Protein backbone atom coordinates (compact mmCIF):
# COMPACT_ATOMS: atom_id res chain seq x y z
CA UNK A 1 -25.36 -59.55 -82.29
CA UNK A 2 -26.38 -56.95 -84.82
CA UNK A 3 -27.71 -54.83 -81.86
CA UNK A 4 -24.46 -55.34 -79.73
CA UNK A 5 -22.25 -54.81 -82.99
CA UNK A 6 -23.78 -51.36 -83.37
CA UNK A 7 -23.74 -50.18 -79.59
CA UNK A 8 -20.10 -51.41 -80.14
CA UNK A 9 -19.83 -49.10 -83.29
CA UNK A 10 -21.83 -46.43 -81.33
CA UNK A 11 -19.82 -46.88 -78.46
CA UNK A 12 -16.53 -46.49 -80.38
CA UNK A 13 -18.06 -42.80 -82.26
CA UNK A 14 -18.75 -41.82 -79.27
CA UNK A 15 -15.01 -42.81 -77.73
CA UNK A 16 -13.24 -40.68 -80.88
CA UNK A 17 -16.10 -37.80 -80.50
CA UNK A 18 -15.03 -37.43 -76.35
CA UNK A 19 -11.43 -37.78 -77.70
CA UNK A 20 -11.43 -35.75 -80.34
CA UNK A 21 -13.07 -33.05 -77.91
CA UNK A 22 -10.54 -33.13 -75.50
CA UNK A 23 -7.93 -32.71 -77.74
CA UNK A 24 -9.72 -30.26 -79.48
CA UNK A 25 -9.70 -28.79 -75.69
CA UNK A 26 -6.30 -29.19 -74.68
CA UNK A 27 -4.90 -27.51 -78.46
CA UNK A 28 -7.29 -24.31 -77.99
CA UNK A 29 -5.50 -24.49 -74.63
CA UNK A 30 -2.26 -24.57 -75.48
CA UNK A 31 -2.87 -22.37 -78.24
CA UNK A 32 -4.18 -19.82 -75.45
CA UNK A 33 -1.28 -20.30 -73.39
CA UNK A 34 1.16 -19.27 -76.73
CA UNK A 35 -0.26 -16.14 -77.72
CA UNK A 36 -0.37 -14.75 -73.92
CA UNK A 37 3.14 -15.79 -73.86
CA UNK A 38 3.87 -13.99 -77.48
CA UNK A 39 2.17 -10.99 -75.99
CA UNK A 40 3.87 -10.95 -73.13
CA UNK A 41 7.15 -11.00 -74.62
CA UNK A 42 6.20 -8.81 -77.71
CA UNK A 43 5.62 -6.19 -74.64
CA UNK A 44 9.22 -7.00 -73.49
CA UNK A 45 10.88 -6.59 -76.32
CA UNK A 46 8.74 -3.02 -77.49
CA UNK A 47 10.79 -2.14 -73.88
CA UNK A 48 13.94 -2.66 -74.64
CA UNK A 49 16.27 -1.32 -77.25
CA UNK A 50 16.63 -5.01 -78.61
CA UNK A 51 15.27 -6.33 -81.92
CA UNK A 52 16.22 -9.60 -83.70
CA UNK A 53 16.41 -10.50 -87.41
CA UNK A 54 16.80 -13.35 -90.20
CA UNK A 55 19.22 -12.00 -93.35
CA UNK A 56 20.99 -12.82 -95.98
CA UNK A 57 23.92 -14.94 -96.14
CA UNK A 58 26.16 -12.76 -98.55
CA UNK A 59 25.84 -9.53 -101.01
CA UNK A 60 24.53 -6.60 -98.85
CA UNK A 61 23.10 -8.95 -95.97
CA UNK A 62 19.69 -7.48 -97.11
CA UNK A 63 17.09 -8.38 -94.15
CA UNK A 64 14.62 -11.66 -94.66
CA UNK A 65 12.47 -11.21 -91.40
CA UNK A 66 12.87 -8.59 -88.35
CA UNK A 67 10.75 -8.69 -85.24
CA UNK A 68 7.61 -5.92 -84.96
CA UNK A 69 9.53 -3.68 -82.34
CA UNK A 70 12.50 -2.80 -84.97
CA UNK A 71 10.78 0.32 -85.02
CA UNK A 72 11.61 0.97 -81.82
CA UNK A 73 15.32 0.36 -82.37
CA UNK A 74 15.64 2.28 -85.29
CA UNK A 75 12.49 4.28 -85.93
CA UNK A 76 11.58 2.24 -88.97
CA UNK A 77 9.01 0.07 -89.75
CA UNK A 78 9.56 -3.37 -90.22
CA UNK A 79 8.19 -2.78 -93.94
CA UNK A 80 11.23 -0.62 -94.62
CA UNK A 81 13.73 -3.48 -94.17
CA UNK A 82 11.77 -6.25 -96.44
CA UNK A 83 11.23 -3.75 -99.23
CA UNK A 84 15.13 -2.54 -99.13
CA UNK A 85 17.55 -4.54 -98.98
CA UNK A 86 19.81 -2.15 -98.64
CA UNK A 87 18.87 -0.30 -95.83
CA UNK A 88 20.90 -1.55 -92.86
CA UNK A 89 24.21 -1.32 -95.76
CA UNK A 90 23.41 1.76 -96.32
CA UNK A 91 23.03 3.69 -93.42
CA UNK A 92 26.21 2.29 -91.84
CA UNK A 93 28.65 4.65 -90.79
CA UNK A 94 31.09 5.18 -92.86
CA UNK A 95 34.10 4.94 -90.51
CA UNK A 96 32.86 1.45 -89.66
CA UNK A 97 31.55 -0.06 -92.86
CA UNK A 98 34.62 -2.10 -94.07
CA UNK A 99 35.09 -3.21 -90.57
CA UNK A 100 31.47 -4.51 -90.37
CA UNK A 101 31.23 -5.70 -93.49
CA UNK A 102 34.47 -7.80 -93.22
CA UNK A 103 33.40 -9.39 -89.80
CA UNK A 104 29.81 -10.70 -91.82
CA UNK A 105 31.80 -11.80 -94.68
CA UNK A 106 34.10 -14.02 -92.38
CA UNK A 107 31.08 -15.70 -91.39
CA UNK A 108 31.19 -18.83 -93.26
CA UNK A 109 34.98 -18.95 -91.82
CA UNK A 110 34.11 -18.62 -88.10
CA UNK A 111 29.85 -19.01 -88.26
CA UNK A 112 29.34 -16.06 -85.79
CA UNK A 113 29.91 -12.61 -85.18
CA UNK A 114 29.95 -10.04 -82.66
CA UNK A 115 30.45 -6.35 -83.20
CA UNK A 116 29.55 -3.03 -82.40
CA UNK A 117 28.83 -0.55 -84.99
CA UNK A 118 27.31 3.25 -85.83
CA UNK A 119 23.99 2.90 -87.79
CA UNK A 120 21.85 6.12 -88.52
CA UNK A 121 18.33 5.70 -87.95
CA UNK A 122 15.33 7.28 -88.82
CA UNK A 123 15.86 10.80 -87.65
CA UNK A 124 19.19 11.16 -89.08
CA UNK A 125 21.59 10.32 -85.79
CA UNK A 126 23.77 7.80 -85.32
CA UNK A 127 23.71 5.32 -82.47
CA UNK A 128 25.37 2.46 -81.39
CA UNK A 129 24.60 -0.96 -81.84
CA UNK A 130 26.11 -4.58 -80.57
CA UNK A 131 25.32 -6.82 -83.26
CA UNK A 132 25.52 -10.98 -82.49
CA UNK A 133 25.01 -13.15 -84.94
CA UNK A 134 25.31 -16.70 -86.05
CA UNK A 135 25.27 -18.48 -90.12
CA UNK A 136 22.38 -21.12 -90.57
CA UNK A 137 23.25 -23.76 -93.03
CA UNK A 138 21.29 -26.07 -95.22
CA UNK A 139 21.69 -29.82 -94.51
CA UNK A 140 24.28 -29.78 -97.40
CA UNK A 141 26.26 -27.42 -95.51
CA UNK A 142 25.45 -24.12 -97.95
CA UNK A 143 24.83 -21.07 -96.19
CA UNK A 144 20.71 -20.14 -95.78
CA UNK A 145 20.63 -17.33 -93.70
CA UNK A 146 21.99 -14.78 -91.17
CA UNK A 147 19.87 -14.97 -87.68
CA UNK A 148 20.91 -12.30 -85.02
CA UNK A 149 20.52 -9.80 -82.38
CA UNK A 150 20.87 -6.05 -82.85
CA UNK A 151 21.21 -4.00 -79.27
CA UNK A 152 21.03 -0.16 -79.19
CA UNK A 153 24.40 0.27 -76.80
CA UNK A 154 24.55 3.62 -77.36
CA UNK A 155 23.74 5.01 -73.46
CA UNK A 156 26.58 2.35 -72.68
CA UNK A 157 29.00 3.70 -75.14
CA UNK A 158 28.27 7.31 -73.99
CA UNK A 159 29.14 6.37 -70.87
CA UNK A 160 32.32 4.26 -71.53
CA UNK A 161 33.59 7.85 -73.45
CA UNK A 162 32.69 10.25 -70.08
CA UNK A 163 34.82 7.39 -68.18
CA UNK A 164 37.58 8.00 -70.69
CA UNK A 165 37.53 11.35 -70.44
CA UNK A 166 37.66 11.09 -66.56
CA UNK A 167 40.40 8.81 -66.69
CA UNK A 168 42.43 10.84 -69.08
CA UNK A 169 42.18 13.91 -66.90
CA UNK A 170 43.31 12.13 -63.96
CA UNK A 171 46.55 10.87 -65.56
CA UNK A 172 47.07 13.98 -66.78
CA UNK A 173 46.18 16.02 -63.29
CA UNK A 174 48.78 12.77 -61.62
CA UNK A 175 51.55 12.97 -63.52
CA UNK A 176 51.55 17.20 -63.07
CA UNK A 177 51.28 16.82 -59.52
CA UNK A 178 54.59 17.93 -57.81
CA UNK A 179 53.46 15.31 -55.13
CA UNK A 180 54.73 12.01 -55.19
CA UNK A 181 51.83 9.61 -55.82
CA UNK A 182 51.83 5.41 -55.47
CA UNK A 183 49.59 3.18 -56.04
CA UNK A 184 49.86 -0.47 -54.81
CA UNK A 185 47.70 -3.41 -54.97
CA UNK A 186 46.87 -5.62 -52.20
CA UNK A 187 49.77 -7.63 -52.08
CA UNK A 188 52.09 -4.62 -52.88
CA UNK A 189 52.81 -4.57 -56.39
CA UNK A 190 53.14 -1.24 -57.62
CA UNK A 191 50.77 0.01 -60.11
CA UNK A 192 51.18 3.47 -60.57
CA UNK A 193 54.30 5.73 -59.91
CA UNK A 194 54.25 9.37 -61.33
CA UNK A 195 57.07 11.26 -62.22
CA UNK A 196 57.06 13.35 -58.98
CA UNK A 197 57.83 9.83 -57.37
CA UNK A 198 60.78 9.55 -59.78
CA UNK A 199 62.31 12.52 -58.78
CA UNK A 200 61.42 12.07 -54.83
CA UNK A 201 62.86 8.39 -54.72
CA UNK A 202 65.34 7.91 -57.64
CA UNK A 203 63.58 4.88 -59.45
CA UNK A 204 62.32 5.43 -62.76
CA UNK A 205 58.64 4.14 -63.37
CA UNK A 206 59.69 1.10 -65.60
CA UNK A 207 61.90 0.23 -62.73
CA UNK A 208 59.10 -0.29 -60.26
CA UNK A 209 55.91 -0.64 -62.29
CA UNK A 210 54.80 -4.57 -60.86
């Protein structure tokens, strides 16, 4: 019985052991599988003009964590931010600075924002950024933190201002014409009528506009 107790004993080590290695198997595993997939995407993000960030809930929304590629946004380290917390305030253009400011300090009114912004980085320029963030509160409902995602927009936003300045050429080179020109949607509704179509038909534009 003594014997059979300890194969029994034995028997059960030796169970936990050929558990304990194939969990020990399956974690190295899994831990494997993470850090290719945190590689992977730490190679995505250095790509694109995208960082993301932790801050603070209120005063100058000084920065708590940013990811490794914020250098790549805005030619900083990450260092930079967590040793001043007044970088991102700072460097905020000056035009938009209330604005901004106003639309984080609504937060705990409306828990997320979304706004675009001039920031000057590293070199001295200013580029554009979309900025979406959301509040994080403590189980008693006080504000912890500031968790986002900052986008460099500013090849959008250059193009968005050639489009304008297309756009405002045209109305200006269609309402000099001295030819009547009408535009009309599918179903016939009239959406544009310049002045030489005034004079040609009689009808004024806010007569016909829709």
């Amino acid at each position: 019985f003594v014997g059979g107790g300890s194969l029994v004993v034995l028997a059960f080590a030796l169970g936990v052991g050929v558990v304990y290695k194939l969990d020990l198997s399956r974690r190295q595993q899994i831990e494997k599988a993470l850090k290719t997939s945190e590689t992977k995407q730490g190679l995505i993000m250095r790509t694109l003009s995208v960082a993301s960030y932790s801050a603070s809930a209120s005063g100058n929304f000084g920065a708590l964590w940013v990811s490794d590629n914020i250098d790549v946004v805005s030619g900083f380290p990450s260092t930079a931010f967590l040793e001043d917390a007044n970088l991102w305030v700072s460097r905020l253009h000056s035009a938009d600075r209330e604005r901004v400011l106003l639309a984080f300090q609504r937060l705990p009114e409306v828990g997320t924002v979304n706004t675009e912004y001039r920031w000057q980085i590293a070199d001295g320029t200013y580029r554009w950024f979309l900025d979406n963030a959301v509040l994080q509160n403590n189980p008693d409902g006080v504000a912890r933190e500031i968790v986002g995602i900052w986008m460099d927009i500013t090849p959008q936003k250059e193009i968005e201002g050639k489009l304008g300045q297309i756009n405002e050429q045209l109305t200006a080179l269609i309402h000099a014409s001295p030819v009547g020109i009408v535009i009309l949607d599918a179903i016939g509704n009239c959406l544009l009528w310049n002045p030489a179509a005034e004079r040609i038909f009689g009808w004024r534009e806010d007569e016909v506009l829709g």
